[in-house]
XYZ file of C-alpha atoms in Angstrom:
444
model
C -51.206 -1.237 4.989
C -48.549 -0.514 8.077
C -45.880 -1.364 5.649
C -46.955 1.124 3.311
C -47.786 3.683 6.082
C -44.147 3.159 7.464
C -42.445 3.463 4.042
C -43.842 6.703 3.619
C -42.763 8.046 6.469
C -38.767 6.735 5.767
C -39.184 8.411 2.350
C -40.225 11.170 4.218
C -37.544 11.438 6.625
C -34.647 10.211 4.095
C -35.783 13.106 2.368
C -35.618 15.961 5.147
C -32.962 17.526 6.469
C -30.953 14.910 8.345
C -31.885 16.709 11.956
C -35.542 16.480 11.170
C -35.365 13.096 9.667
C -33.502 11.689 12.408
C -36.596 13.118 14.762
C -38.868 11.544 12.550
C -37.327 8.157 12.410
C -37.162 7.937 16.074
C -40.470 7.936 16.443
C -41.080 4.287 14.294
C -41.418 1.594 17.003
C -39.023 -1.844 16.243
C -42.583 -2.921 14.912
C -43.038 -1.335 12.259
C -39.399 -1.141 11.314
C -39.425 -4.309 10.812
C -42.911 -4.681 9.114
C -41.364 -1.927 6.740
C -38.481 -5.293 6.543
C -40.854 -7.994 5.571
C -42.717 -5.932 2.499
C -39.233 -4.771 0.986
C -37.984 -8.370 1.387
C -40.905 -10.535 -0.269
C -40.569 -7.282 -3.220
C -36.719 -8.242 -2.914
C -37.387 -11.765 -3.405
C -39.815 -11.861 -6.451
C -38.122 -10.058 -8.486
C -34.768 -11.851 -7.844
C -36.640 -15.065 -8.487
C -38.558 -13.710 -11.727
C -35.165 -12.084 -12.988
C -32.069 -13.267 -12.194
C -30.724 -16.634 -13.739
C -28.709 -17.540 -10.261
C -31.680 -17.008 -8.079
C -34.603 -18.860 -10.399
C -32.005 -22.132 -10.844
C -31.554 -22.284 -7.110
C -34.989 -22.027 -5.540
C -36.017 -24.851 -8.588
C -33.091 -27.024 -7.639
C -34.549 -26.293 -3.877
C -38.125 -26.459 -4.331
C -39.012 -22.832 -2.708
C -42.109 -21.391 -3.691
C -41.216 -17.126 -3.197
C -44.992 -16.839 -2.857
C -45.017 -18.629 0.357
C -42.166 -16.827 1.807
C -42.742 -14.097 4.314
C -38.702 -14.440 5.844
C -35.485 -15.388 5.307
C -35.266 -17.701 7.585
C -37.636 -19.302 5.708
C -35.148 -20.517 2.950
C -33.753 -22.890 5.401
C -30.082 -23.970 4.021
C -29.739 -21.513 1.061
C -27.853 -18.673 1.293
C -25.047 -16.484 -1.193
C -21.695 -16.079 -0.983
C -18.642 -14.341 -1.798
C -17.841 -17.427 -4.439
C -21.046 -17.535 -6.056
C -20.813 -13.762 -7.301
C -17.370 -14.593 -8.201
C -18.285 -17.467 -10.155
C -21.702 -15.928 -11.780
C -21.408 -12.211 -11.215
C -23.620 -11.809 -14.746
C -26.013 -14.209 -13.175
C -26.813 -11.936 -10.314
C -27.603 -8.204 -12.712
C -31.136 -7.960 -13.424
C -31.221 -3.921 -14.076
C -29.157 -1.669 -15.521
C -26.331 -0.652 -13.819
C -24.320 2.705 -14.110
C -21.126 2.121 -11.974
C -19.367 -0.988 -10.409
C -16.927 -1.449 -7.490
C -14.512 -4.469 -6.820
C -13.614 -5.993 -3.709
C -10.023 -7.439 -2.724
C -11.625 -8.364 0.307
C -11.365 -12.264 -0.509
C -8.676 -15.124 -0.293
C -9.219 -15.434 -4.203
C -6.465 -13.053 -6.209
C -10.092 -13.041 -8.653
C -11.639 -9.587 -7.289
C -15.593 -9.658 -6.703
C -17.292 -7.526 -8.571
C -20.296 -5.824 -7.749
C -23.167 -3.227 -10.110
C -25.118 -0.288 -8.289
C -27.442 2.252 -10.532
C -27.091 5.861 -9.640
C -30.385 5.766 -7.856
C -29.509 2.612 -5.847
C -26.411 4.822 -4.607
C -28.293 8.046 -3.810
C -30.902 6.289 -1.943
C -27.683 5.075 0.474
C -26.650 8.197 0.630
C -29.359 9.820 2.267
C -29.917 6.904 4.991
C -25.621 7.445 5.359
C -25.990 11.047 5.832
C -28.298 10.664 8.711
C -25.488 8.433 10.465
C -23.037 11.141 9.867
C -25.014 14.228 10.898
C -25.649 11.804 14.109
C -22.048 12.197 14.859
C -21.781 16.042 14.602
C -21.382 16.237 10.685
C -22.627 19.597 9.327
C -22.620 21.859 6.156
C -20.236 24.006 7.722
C -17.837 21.614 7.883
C -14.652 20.510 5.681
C -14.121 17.470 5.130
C -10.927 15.924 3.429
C -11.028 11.928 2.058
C -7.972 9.826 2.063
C -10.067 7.081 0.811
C -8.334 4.949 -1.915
C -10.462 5.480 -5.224
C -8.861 2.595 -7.240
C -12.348 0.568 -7.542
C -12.730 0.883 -3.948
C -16.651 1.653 -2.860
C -15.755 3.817 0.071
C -14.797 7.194 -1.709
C -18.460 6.789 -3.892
C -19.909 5.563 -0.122
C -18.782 8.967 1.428
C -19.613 11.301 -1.424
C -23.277 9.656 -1.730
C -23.720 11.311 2.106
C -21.782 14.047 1.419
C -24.428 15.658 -0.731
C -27.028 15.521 1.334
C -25.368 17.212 4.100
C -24.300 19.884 1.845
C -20.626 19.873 3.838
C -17.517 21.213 1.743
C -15.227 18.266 1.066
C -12.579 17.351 -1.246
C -10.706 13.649 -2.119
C -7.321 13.215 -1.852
C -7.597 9.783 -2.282
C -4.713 7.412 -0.489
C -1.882 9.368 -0.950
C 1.486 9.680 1.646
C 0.267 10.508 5.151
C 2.752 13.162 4.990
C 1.824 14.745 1.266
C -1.925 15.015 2.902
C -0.909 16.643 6.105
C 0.972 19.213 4.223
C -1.763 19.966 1.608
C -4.854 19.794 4.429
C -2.786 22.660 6.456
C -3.994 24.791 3.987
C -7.944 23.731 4.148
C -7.798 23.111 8.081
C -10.467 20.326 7.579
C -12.547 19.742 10.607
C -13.323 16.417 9.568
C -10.953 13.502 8.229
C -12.323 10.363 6.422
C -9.345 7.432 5.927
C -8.608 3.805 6.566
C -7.439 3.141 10.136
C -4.303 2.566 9.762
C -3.781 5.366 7.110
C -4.735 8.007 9.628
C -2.816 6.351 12.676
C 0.366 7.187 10.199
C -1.061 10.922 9.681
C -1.421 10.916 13.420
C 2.010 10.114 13.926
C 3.251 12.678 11.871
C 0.579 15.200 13.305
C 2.021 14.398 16.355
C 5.142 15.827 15.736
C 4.200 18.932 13.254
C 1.313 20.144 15.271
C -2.770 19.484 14.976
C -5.544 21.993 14.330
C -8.413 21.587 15.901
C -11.242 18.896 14.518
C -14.578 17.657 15.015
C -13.712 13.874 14.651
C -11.931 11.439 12.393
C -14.052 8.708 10.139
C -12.503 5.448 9.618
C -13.308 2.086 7.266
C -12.399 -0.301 5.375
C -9.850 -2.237 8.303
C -9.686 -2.969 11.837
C -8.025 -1.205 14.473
C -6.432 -1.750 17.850
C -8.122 0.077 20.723
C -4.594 1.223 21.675
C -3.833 3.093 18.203
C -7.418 4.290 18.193
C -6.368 5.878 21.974
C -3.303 6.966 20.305
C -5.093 8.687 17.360
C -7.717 10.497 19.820
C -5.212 11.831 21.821
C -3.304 13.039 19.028
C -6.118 15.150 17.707
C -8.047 15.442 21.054
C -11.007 14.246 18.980
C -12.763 11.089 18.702
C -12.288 8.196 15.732
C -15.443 6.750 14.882
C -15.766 3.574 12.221
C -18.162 2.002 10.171
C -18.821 -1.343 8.969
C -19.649 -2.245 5.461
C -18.552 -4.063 3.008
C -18.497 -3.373 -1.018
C -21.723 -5.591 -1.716
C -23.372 -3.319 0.874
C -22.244 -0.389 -0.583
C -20.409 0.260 2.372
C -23.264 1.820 4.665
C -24.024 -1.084 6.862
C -23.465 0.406 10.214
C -22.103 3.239 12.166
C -20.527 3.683 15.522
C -22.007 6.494 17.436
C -20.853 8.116 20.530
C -20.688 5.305 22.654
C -18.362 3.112 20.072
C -20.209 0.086 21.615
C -21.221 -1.571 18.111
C -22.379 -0.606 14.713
C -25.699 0.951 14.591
C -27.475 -1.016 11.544
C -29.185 0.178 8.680
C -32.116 -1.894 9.176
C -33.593 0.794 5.876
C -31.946 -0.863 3.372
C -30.691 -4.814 5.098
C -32.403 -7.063 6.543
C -29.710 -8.979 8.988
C -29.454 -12.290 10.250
C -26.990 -14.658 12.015
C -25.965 -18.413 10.760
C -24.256 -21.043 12.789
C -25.013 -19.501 16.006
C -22.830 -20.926 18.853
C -23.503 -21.345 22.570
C -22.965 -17.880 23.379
C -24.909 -16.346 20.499
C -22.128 -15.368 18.133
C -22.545 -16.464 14.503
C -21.933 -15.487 11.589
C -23.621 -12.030 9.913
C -26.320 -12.901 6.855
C -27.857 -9.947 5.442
C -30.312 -9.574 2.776
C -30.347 -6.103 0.542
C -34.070 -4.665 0.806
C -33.607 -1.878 -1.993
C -31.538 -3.090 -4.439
C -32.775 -3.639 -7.769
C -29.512 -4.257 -9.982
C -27.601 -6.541 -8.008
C -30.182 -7.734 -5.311
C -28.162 -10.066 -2.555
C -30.090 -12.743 -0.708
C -28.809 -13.966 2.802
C -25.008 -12.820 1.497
C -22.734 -14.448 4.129
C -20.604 -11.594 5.122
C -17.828 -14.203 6.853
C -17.781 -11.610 10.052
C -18.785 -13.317 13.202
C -20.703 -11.304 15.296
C -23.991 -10.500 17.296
C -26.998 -8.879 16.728
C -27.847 -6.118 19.712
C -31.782 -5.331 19.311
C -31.510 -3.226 22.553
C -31.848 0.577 22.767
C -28.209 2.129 22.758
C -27.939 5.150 25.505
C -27.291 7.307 22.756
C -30.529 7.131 21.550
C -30.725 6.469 17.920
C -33.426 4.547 16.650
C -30.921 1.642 15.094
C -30.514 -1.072 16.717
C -26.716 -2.361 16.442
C -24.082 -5.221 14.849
C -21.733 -5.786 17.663
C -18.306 -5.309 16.812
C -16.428 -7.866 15.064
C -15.275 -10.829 17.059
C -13.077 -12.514 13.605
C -13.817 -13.805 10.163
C -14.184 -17.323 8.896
C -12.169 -17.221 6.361
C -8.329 -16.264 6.542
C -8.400 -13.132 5.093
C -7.211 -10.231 7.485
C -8.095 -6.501 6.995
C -4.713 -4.747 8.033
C -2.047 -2.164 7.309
C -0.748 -3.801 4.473
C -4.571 -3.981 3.030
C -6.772 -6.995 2.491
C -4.750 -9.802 2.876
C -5.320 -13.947 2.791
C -3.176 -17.002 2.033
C -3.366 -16.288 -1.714
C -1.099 -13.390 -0.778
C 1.795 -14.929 0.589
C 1.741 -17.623 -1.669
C 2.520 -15.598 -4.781
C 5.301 -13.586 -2.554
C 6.726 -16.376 -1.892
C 6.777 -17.458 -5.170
C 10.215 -18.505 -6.796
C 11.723 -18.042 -3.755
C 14.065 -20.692 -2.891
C 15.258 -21.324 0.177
C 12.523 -22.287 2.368
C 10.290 -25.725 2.957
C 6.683 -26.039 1.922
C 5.064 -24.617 5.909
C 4.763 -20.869 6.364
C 2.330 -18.813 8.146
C 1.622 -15.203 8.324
C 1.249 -13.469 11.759
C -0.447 -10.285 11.846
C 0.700 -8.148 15.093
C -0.053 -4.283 15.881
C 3.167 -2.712 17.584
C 3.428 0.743 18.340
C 1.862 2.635 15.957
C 1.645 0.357 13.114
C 0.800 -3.086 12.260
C 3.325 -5.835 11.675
C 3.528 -8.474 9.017
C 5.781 -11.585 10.012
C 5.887 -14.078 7.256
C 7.369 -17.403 9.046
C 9.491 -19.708 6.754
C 10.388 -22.959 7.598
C 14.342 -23.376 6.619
C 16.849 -25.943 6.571
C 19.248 -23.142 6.221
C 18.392 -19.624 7.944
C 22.106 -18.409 6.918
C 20.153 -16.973 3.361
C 17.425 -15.159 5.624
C 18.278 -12.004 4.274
C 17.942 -12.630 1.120
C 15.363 -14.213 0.981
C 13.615 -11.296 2.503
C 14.789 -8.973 -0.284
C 13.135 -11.541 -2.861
C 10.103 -11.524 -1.071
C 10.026 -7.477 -0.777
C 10.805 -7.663 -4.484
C 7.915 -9.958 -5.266
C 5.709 -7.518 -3.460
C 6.625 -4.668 -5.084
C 6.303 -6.160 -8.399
C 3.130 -8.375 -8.112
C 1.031 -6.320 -5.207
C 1.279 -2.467 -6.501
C -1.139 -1.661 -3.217
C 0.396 -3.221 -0.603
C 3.910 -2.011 -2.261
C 2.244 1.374 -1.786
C 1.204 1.352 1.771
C 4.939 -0.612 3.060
C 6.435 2.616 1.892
C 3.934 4.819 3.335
C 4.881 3.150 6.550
C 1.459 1.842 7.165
C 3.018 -2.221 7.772
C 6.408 -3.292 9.038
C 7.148 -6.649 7.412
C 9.760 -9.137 8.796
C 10.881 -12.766 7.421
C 11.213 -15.043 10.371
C 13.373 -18.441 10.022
C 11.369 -21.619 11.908
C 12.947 -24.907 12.328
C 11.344 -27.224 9.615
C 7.892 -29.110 11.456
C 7.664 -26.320 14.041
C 4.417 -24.459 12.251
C 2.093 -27.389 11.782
C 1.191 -28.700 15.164
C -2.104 -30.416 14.013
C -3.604 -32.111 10.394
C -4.187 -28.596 9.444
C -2.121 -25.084 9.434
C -3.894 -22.248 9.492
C -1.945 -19.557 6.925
C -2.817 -16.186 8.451
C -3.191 -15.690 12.080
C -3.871 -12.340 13.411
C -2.878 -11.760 16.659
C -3.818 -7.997 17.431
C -6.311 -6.443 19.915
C -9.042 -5.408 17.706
C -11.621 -2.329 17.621
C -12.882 -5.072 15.580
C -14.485 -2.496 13.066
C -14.656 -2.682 9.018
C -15.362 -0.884 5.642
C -16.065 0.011 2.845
């Protein structure tokens, strides 16, 4: 009965104007929040199990009974991951989808696909818009996307709020930093949506052709130094505030509010957990999907490590938060040059001769941009330079996007020679090591 209670009132406020609604959901205590949770889940769960081919063969091979199942926790050892939707992505649909979206964020070349219906998408959007009118977000506003709309969630993720806040806005998509800044001086946007690293280039060039005035900047989709976030503020003498999400999420996982101390969760739609929890509480961020009915996700391990913050933030938001990202599990790295893992720099180096089997890719952040250096092991460094080109050459050819943003200036990239057995100091190398100072935020 307090479930039902409590999802009437969300419904109500999701469906008010995002001041009122934002009123109304403060006023749900954590309890019923989170009895709102359990209903959505155990309708979550049943229908996966009745419906989708993945979900029925596992809980048989596992012996779960759905009936008896009030939690996640609850399903003790089973969980989803990136591979399995990969592998079985048909497996997974059990409605009728009207739009999909791929993620490259993955150390498989093989994107991930995942199916939303238009309904799925607008319900989102309204618990999105809420997050944005929390940061200052109003209909009088102009907004102008830099997004990249090549499959990519986070253009469909911002438009989905968009609506509901009634705010002019137009997409650019991800085009030159310096073709945007010259178009946008003729709409004076007040607010800019882009990847990180994407608007620390605009910044830079802002910086030397002048800034007009704005409300704040929205980032997602990569992480971001707290120095180049400093740099961006002070550029615009407005703040940069980031989300986390990912495309099986739709993007709209969590917001940063005033405070940038963590994501505040969207505890509507998720249901969030941690797995292999260390000492000091960090582990690794679960979440279930409590409204989905095309694509439903059951404790999807998101490969972020992180911790859950259940108390009140001092900006007073009803959400409780995801503290920022501490690093992933896997070797991918969410950078200037885009979504990158060992995959990557495998097929670069590809046909390249010259170098021994070891590399590794460091990720730095220097100045205003992030760094790329790919270290080779060579007999011979005297062919360094040309090896280089070949590698460029391979990433221009094979890697369209990350061809796009070198020349936008969003990555440096450098070939450094190692002496052969310097890289691999134990039974394992890892291939990508980031080394930067992270905001430790990520999108969409």
């Amino acid at each position: 009965m307090l479930s039902k209670l409590v999802e009437r009132g969300e419904r109500l406020a999701l469906h008010l104007e995002p001041r009122r609604g934002i009123r109304l959901l403060n006023l749900m205590p954590p309890s019923a929040i989170e009895a709102l949770q359990r209903a959505r889940f155990r309708k979550t769960l049943r229908l996966a199990a009745e419906r989708s081919p993945f979900y029925k063969e596992q809980f048989r091979r596992r012996g779960i009974d759905v009936r008896r199942i009030e939690h996640p926790s609850q399903l003790g050892d089973f969980y989803t991951t990136g591979e399995d939707l990969r592998a079985q992505v048909d497996d997974f649909k059990i409605g009728r989808a009207d739009t999909v979206f791929e993620t490259t964020g993955t150390t498989s070349s093989e994107p991930k696909r995942v199916y939303f219906s238009q309904a799925e998408i607008d319900e989102m959007g309204r618990a999105s818009a809420i997050g944005l009118y929390f940061l200052g977000l109003r209909r009088e506003d102009t907004v102008l996307s830099a997004f990249d709309c090549s499959f990519w969630v986070s253009p469909a993720t911002a438009r989905s709020a968009f609506q509901y806040i009634g705010c002019f806005h137009t997409e650019a998509g991800k085009i030159d930093p310096l073709d945007f800044y010259q178009r946008a001086t003729f709409y004076q946007p007040t607010v800019i949506f882009g990847e990180p690293s994407w608007i620390l280039r605009l910044s830079t060039i802002a910086a030397e052709r002048g800034v007009w005035p704005l409300k704040f900047l929205f980032a997602g989709g990569e992480n971001i130094a707290e120095s180049a976030r400093q740099l961006v503020e002070e550029t615009w003498m407005a703040p940069l505030y980031l989300s986390y999400g990912q495309t099986e999420g739709f993007g709209s996982m969590g917001i940063e509010c005033e405070n940038k101390d963590g994501y505040h969760r969207n505890d509507l739609h998720f249901l969030f957990e941690l797995a292999d929890i260390d000492e000091g509480g960090t582990g690794e961020l679960v979440y279930t999907t409590l409204t989905r009915n095309v694509m439903p996700l059951i404790r999807y391990r998101s490969t972020d490590l992180t911790h859950l913050v259940d108390e009140p933030c001092a900006c007073g938001l009803f959400a409780r938060r995801i503290a920022k990202i501490q690093a992933r599990t896997d070797e991918m790295v969410v950078c200037g040059m885009g979504n990158v893992g060992p995959w990557v720099f495998a097929e670069v180096l590809r046909n390249v001769n010259g170098h021994g089997a070891d590399w590794q890719a460091v990720v730095r952040h220097e100045g205003r941009r992030d760094v790329i250096e790919l270290h080779l092991e060579m007999e011979s460094p005297g062919h360094q330079a040309e090896m280089e080109q070949a590698v460029l050459c391979n990433l221009r050819e094979r890697f369209a996007d990350f061809w796009k943003n070198y020349q936008m200036k969003l990555f440096d990239f450098r070939l450094v020679a190692c002496k052969p057995g310097s890289l691999r100091t134990g039974r394992k190398l890892k291939r990508v090591l980031d080394q930067r100072e992270m905001a430790l935020g990520q999108i969409l």
